[in-house]
mmCIF file of C-alpha atoms in Angstrom:
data_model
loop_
_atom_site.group_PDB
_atom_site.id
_atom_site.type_symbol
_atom_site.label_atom_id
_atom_site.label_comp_id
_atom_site.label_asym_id
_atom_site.label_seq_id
_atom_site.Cartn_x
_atom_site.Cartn_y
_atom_site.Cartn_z
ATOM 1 C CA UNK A 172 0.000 0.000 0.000
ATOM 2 C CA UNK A 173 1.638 2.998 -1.221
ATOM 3 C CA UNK A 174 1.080 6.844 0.064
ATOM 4 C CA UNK A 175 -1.591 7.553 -2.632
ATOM 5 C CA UNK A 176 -3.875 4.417 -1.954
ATOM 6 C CA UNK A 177 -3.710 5.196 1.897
ATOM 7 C CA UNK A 178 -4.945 8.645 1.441
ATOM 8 C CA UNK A 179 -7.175 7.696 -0.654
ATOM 9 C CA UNK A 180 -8.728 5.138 1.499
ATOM 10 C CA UNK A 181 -8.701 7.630 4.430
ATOM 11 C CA UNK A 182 -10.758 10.030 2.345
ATOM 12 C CA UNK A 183 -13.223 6.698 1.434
ATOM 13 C CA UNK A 184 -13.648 5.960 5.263
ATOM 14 C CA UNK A 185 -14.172 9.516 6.234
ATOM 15 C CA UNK A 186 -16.777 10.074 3.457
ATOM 16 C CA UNK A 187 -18.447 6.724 4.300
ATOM 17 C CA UNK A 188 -18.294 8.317 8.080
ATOM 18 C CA UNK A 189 -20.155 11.549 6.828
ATOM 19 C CA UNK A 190 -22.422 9.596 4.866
ATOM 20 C CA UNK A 191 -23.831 6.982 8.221
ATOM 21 C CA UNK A 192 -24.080 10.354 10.372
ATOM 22 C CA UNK A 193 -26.187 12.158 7.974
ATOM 23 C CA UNK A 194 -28.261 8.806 7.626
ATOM 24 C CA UNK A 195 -28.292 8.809 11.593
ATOM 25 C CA UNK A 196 -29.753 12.347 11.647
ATOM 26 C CA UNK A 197 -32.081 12.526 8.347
ATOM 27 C CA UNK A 198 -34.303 9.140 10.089
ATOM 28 C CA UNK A 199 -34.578 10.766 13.286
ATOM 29 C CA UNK A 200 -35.723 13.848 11.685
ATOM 30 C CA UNK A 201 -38.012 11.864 9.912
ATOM 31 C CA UNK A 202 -39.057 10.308 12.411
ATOM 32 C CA UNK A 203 -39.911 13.540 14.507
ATOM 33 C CA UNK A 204 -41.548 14.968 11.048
ATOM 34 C CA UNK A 205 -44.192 11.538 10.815
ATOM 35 C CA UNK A 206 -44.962 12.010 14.436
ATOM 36 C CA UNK A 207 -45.723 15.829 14.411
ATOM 37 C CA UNK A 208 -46.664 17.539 17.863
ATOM 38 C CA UNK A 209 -47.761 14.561 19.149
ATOM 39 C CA UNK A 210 -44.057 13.971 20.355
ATOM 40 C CA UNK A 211 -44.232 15.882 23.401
ATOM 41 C CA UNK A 212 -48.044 15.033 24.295
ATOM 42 C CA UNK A 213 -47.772 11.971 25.891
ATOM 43 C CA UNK A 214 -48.443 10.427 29.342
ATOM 44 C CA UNK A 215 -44.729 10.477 31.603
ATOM 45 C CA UNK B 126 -16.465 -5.497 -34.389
ATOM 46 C CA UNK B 127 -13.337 -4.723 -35.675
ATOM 47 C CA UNK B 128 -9.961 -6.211 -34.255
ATOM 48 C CA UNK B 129 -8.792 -2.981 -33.781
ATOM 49 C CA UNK B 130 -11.736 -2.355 -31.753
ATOM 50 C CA UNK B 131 -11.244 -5.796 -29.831
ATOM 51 C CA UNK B 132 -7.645 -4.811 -28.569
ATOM 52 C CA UNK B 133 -8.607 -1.437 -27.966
ATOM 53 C CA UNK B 134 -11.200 -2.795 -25.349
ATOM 54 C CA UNK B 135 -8.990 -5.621 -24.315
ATOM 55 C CA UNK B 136 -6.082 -3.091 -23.249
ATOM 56 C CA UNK B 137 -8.844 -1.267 -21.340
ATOM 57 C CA UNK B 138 -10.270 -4.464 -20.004
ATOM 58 C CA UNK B 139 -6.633 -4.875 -18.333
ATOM 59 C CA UNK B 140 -6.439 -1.934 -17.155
ATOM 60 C CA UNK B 141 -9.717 -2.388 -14.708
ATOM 61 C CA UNK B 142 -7.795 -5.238 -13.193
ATOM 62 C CA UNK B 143 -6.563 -4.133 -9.385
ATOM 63 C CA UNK B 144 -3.467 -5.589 -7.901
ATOM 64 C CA UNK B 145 -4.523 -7.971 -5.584
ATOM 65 C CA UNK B 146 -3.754 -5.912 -2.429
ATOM 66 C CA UNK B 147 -6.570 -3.166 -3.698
ATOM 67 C CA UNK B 148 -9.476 -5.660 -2.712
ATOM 68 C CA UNK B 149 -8.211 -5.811 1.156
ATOM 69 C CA UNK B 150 -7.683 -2.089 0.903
ATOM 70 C CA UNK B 151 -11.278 -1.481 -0.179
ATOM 71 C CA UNK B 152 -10.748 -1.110 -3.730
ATOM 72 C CA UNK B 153 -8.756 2.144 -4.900
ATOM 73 C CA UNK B 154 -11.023 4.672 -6.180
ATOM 74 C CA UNK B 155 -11.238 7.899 -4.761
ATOM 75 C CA UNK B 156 -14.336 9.815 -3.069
ATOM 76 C CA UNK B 157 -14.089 12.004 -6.370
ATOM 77 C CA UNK B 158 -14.489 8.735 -8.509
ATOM 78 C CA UNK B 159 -17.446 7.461 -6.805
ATOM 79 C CA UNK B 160 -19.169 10.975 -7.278
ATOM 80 C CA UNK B 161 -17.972 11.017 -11.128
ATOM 81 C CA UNK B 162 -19.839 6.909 -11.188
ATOM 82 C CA UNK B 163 -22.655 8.772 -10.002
ATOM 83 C CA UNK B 164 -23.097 11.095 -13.188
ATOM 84 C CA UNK B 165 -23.257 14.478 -11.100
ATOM 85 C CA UNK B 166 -24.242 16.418 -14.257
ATOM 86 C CA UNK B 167 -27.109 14.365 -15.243
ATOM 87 C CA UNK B 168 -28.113 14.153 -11.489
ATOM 88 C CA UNK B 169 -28.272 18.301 -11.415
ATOM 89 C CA UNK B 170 -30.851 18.056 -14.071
ATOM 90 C CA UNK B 171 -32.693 14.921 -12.767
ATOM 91 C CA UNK B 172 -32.707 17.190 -9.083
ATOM 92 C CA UNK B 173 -34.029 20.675 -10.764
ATOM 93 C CA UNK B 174 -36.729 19.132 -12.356
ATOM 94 C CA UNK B 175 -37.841 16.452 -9.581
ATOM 95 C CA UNK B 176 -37.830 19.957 -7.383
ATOM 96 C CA UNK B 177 -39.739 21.528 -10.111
ATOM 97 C CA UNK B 178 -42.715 18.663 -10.443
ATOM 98 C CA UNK B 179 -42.515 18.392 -6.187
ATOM 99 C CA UNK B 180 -43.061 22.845 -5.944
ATOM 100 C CA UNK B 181 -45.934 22.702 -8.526
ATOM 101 C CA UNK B 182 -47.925 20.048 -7.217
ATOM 102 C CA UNK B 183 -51.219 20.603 -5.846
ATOM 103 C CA UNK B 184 -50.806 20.238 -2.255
ATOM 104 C CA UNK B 185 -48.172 20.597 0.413
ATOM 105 C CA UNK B 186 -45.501 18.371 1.792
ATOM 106 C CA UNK B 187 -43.742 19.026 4.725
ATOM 107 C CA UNK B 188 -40.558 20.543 3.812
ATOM 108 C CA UNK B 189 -38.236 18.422 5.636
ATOM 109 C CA UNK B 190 -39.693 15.720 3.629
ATOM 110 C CA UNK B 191 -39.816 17.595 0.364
ATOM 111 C CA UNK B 192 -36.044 17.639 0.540
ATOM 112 C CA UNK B 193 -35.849 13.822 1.952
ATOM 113 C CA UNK B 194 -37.974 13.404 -1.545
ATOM 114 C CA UNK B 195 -35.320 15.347 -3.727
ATOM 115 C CA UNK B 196 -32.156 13.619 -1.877
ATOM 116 C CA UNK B 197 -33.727 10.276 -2.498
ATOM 117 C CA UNK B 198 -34.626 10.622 -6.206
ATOM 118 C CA UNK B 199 -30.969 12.424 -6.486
ATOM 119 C CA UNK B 200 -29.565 9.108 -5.190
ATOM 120 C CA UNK B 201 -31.476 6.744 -7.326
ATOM 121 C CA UNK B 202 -30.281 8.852 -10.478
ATOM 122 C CA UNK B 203 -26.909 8.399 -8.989
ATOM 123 C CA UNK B 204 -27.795 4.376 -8.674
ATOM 124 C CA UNK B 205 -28.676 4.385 -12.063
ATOM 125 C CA UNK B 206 -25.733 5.771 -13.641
ATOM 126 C CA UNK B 207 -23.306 3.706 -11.434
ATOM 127 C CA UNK B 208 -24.937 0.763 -12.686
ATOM 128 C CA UNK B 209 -25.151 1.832 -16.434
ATOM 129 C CA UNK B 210 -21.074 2.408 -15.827
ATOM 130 C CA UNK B 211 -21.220 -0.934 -14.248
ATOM 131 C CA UNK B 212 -22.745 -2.531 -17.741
ATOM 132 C CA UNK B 213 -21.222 -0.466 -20.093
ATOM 133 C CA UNK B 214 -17.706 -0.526 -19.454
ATOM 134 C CA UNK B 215 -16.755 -2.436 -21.560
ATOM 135 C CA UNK B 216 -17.866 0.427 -24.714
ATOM 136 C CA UNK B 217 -17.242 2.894 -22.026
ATOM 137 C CA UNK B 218 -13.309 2.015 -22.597
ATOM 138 C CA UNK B 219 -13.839 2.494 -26.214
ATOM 139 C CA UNK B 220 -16.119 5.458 -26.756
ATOM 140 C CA UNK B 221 -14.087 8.993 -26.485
ATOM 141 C CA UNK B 222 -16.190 10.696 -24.830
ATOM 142 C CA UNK B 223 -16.585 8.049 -21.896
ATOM 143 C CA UNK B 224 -13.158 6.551 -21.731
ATOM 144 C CA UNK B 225 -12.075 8.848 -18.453
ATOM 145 C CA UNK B 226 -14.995 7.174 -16.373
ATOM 146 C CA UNK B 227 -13.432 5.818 -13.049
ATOM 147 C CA UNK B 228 -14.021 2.066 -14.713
ATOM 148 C CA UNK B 229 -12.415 2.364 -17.773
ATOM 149 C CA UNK B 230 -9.474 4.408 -16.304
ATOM 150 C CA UNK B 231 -8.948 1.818 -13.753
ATOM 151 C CA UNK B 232 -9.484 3.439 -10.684
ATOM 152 C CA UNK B 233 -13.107 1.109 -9.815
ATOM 153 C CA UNK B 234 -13.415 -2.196 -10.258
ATOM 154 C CA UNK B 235 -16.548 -3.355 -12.359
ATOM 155 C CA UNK B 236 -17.371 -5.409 -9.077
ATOM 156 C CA UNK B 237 -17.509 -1.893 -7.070
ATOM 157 C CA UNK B 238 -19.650 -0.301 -9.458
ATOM 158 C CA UNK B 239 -22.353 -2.642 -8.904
ATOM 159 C CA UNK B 240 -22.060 -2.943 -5.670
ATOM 160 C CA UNK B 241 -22.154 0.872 -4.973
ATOM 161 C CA UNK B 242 -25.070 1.740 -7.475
ATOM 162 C CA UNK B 243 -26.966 -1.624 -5.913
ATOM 163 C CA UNK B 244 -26.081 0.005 -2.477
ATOM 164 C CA UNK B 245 -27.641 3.510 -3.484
ATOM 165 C CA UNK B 246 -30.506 1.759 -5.420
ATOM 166 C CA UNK B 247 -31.827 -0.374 -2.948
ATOM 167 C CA UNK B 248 -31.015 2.467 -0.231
ATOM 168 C CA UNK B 249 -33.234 5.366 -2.259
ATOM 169 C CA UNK B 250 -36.046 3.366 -2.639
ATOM 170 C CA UNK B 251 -36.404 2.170 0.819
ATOM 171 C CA UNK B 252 -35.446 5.862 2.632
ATOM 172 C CA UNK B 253 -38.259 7.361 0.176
ATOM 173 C CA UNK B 254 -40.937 4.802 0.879
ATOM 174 C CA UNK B 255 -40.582 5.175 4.687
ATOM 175 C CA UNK B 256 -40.093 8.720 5.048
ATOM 176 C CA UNK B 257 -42.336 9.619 1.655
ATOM 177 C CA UNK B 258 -44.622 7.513 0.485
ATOM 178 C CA UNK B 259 -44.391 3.860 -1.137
ATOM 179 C CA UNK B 260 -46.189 5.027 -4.630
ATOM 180 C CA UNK B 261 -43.428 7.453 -5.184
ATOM 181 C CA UNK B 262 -40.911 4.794 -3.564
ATOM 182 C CA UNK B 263 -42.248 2.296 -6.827
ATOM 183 C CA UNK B 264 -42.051 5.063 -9.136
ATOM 184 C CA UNK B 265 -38.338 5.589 -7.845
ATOM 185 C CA UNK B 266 -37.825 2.104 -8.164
ATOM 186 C CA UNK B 267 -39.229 1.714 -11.691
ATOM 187 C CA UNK B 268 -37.479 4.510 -12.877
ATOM 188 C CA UNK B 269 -33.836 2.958 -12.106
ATOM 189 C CA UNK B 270 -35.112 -0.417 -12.939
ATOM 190 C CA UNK B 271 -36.345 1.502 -16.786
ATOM 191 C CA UNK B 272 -32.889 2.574 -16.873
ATOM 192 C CA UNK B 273 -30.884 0.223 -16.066
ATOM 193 C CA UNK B 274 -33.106 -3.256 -17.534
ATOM 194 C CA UNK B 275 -34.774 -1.585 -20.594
ATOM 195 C CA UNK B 276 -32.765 0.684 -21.724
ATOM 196 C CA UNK B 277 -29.187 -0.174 -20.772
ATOM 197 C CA UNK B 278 -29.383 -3.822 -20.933
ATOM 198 C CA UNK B 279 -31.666 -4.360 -23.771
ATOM 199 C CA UNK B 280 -32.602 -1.254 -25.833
ATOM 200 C CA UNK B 281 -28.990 0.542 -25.797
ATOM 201 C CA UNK B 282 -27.117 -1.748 -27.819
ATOM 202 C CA UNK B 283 -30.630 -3.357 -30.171
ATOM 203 C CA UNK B 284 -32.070 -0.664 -31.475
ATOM 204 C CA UNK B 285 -31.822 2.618 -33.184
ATOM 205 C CA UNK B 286 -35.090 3.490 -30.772
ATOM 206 C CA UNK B 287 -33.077 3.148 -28.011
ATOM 207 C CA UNK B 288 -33.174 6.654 -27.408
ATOM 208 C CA UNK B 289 -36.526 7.134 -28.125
ATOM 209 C CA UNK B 290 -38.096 4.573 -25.241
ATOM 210 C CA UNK B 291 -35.217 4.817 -22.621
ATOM 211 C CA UNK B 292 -35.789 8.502 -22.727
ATOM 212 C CA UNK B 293 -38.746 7.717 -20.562
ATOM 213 C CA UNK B 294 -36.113 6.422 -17.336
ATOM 214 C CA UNK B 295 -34.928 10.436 -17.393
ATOM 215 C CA UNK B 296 -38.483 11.495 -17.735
ATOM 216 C CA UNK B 297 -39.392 10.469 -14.550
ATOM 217 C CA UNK B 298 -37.984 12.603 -11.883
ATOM 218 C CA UNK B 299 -40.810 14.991 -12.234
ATOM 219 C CA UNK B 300 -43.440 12.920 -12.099
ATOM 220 C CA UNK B 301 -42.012 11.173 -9.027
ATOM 221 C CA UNK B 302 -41.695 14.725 -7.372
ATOM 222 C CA UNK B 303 -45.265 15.267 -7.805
ATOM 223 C CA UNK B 304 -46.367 12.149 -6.589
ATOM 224 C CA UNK B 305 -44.398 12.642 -3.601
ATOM 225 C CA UNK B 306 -46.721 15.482 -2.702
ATOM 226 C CA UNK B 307 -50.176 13.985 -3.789
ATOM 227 C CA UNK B 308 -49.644 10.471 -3.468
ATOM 228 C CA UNK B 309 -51.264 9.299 -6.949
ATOM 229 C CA UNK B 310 -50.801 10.036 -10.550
ATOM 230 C CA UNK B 311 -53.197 12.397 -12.347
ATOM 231 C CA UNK B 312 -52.541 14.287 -16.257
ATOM 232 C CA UNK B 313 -50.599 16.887 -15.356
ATOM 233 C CA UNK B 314 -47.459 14.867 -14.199
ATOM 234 C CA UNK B 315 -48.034 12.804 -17.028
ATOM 235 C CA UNK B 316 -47.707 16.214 -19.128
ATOM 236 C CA UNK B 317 -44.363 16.522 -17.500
ATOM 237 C CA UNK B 318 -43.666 13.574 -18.198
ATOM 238 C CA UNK B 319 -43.899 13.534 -21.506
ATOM 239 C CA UNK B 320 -42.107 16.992 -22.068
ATOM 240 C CA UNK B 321 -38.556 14.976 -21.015
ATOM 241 C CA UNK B 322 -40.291 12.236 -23.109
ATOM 242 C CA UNK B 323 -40.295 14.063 -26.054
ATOM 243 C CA UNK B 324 -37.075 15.962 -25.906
ATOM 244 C CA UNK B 325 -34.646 13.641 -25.391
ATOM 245 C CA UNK B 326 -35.119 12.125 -28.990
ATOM 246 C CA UNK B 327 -33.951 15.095 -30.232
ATOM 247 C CA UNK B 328 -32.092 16.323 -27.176
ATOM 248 C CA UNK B 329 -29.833 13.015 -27.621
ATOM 249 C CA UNK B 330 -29.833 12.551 -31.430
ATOM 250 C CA UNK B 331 -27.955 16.302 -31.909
ATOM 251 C CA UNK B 332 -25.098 14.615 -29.728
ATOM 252 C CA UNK B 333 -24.979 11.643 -31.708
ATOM 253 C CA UNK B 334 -24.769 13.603 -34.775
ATOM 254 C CA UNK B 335 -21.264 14.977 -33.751
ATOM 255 C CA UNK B 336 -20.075 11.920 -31.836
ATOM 256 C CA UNK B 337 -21.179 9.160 -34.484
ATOM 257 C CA UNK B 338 -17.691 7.798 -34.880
ATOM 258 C CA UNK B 339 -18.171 6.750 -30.972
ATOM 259 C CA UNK B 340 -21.139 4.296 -31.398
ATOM 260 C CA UNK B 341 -19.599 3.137 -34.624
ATOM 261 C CA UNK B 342 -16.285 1.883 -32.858
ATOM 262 C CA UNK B 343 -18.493 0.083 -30.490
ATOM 263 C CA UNK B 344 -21.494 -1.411 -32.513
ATOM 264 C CA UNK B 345 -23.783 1.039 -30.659
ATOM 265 C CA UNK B 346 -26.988 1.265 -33.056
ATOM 266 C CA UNK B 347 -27.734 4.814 -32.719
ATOM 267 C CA UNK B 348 -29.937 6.612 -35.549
ATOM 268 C CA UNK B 349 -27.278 8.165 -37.237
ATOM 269 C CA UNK B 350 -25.200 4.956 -37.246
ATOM 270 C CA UNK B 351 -27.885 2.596 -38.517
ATOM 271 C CA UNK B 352 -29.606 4.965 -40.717
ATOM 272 C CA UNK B 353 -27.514 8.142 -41.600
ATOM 273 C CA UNK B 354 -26.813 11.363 -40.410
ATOM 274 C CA UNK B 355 -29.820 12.392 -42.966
ATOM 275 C CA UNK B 356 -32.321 10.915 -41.764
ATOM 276 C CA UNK B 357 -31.530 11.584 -37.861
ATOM 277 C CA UNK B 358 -31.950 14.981 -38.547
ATOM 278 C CA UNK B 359 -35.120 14.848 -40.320
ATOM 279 C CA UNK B 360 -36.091 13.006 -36.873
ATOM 280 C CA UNK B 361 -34.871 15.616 -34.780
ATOM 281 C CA UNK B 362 -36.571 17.877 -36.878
ATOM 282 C CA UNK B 363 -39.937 15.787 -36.507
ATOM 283 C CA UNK B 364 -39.176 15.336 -33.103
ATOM 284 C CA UNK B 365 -39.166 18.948 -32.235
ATOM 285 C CA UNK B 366 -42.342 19.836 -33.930
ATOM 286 C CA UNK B 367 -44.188 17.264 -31.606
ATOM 287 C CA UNK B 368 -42.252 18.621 -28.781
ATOM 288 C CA UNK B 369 -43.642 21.902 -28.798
ATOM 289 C CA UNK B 370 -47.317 20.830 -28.510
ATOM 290 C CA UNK B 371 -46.695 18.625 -25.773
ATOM 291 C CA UNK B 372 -44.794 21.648 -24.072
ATOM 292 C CA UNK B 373 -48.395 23.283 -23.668
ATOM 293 C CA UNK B 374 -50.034 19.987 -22.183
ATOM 294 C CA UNK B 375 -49.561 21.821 -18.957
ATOM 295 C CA UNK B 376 -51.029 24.785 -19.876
ATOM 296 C CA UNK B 377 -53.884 23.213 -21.809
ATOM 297 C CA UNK B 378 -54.643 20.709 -18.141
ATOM 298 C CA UNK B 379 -54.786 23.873 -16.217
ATOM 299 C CA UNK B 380 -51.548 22.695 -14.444
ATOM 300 C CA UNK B 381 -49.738 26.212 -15.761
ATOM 301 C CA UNK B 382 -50.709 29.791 -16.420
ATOM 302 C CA UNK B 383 -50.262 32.032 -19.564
ATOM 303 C CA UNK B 384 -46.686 32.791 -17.993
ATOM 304 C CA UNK B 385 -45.176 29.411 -18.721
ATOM 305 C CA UNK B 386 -47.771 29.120 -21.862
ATOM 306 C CA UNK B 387 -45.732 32.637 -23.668
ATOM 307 C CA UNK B 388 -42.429 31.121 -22.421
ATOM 308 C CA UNK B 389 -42.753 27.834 -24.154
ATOM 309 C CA UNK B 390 -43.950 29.467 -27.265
ATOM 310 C CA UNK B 391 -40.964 31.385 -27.491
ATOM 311 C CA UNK B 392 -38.317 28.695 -26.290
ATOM 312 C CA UNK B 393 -40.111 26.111 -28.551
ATOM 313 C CA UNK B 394 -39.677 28.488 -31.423
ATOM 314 C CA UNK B 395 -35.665 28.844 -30.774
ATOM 315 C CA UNK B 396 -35.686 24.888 -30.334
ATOM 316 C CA UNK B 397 -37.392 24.889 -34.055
ATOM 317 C CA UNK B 398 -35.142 27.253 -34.939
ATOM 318 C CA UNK B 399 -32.156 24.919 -34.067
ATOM 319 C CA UNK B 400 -33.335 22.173 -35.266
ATOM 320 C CA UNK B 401 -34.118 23.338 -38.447
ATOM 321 C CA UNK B 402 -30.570 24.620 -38.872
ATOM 322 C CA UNK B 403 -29.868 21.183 -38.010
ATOM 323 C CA UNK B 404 -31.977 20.153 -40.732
ATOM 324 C CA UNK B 405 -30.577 22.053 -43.800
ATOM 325 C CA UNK B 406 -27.129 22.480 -42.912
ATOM 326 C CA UNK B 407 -25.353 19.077 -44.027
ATOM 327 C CA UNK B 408 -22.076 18.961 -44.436
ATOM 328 C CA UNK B 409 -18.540 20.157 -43.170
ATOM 329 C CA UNK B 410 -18.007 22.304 -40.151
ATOM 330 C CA UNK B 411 -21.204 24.432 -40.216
ATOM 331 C CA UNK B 412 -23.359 21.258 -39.623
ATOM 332 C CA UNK B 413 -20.895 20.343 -37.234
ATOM 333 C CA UNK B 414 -21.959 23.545 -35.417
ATOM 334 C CA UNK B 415 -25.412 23.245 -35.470
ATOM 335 C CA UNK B 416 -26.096 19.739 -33.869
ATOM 336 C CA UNK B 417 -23.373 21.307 -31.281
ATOM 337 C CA UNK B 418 -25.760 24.207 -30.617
ATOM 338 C CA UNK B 419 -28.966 22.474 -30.972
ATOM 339 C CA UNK B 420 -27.256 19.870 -27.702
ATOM 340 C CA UNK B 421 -25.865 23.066 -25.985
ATOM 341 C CA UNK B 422 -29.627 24.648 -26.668
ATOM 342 C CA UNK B 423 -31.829 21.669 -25.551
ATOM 343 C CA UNK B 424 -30.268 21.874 -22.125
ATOM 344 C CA UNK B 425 -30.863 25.269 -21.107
ATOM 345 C CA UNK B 426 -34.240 24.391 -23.250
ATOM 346 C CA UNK B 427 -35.208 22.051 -20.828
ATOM 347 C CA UNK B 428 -33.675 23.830 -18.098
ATOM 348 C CA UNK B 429 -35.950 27.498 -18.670
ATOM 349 C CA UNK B 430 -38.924 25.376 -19.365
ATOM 350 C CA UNK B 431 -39.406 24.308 -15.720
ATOM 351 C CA UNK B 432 -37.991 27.243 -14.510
ATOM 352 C CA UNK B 433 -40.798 29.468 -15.796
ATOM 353 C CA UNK B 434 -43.062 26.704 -14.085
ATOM 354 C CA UNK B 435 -41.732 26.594 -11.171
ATOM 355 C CA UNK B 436 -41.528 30.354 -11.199
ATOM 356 C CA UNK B 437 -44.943 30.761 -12.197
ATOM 357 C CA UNK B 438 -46.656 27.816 -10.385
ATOM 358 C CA UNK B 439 -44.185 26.672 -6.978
ATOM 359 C CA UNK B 440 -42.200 30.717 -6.062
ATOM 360 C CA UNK B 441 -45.061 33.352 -6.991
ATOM 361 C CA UNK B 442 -47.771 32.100 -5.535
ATOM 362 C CA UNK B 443 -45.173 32.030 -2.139
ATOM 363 C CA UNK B 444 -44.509 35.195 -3.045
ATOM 364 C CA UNK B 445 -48.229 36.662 -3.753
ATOM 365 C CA UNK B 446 -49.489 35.102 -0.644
ATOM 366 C CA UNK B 447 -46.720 36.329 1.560
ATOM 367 C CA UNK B 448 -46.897 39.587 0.597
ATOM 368 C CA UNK B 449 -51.027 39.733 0.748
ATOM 369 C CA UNK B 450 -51.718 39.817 -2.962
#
């Protein structure tokens, strides 16, 4: 594995990295979108 | 084909072979190649007008999920260019204007390819029937399937009509945006629908014109190959008058006002204009020039089209209502 190839690979991981967190976020924003106000009226 | 041909794409076919050690690393493509397998000019298109059909709908959609709409259609275009680089490849090598694609060069693997556009295929699909709506989630799905199994696969490399029916996978992004916001089909997506539907014939065929010694190295039966640069401009020229009715359908289905009706009067007449430059001029450097300008043309065609709709139908009425018009 050359210099190249590991940067490049860093760069690969990072962006898949970017790409899981963004997937994290945009389904729990979803999910707080499909429920609507109802999220915080609810029996404790 | 030729031999010439044969050990042109057997020197490419080489050259997508990874030392061994790039499997364990993950392959050896960069982030940049994995956009560029993703077709990030064709998606910009693809993303304007799926925005345009998703402002002008009747009805609302919450924002947050008008954009979750957008990003997922944006990734299924991306899906279906990764896998049409995944299938192609092998002409890809060949072909001029595609031999710089992250296959052919050597920097993805046919194997990655696949798995990447399967990846964002399956992964669009699924995000926009959960957070969307499954109809438009089918529609997604049918539209990369179009792509990929009809035209790709079977029409691309059959039939001079290749064009003319796999122009309907890139017609599609509209309609899916509107169906994202009413949940069912009615005439006026179909309308633009069948606005992409009928451009791209002649949209495609100008490009064809000027890049025929492409599909000729590689067998590729496109109109001008298989029946003359003649008669594929007498097409586009036919093709463009039908085009310019079907750019009122929306008008005529109430979907659009007099705004967009003017504007696609005047745009259809340049496009007739072109294409009838197209038409007469035959030979040499000046025809040359005109199926350059007629492609350059049909893309800001397309692109002012929708952007009079959406101005007219999706911003102003924002715009009226906000400020108490």
């Amino acid at each position: 594995m050359n210099d190249e190839d590991s940067a490049r690979r860093r760069k690969r991981s990072i962006a898949i990295a970017l790409v899981l967190g963004a997937l994290v976020v945009l389904f729990y924003v979803i999910t707080i979108v499909h429920m609507g106000p109802g999220v915080i009226n609810r029996p404790l | 084909m030729s031999d010439v041909t044969v050990d042109i794409a057997a020197e490419a076919q080489q050259g997508w072979q990874q030392p061994a050690d790039a499997a364990a690393l993950g392959g050896r493509g960069s982030v940049d190649d994995y956009w560029a397998l993703m077709k990030p000019r064709v998606m910009s298109l693809v993303i304007f007008t799926a925005g345009v059909g998703l402002m002008v709908a009747p009805g609302s959609i919450h924002p947050v999920l008008g954009v979750v709409a957008i990003l997922c259609i944006a990734v299924g275009a991306g899906a279906a260019g990764a896998l049409n680089m995944w299938y192609d490849a092998d002409i890809d090598a060949v072909m001029q204007r595609t031999a710089k694609r992250p296959i052919p060069r050597g920097n993805i693997t046919r194997g990655e390819a696949l798995g990447f556009g399967a990846t964002l295929a399956f992964g669009s699909v699924i995000v926009m029937g959960l957070g969307v709506g499954w109809v438009a989630a089918a529609l997604l799905a049918g539209s990369i399937g179009f792509y990929l199994f009809i035209y790709t696969m079977w029409l691309k490399r059959s039939t001079p009509q290749n064009i003319v029916i796999g122009g309907a996978a890139g017609a599609f992004p509209p309609m899916i945006g509107w169906v994202a916001v009413t949940g069912s089909f009615d005439l006026a997506s179909v309308s633009l629908f069948a606005i992409i539907f009928m451009w791209t014939p002649p949209h495609f065929w100008a490009l064809a014109l000027y890049k025929v010694g492409d599909y000729e190295r590689v067998n590729v039966p496109m109109l001008p190959v298989v029946a003359g640069a003649d008669e594929t401009r007498r097409q586009i020229w036919l093709y463009s008058l039908a085009l310019i009715p079907v750019t009122l359908l929306p008008w005529m289905l109430g979907a659009a006002g007099t705004t967009y009706a003017a504007s696609a009067a005047v745009l259809g007449a340049l496009f007739l204009l072109g294409a009838w430059r197209v038409y007469t001029l035959r030979e040499g450097a000046p025809a040359d020039r005109a199926a350059r300008k007629l492609f350059s043309f049909s893309i800001w065609y397309l692109f002012l089209l929708f952007a009079v709709l959406l101005l007219e139908q999706g911003i102003w009425p924002l715009v009226s209502r906000g400020l108490g018009l």
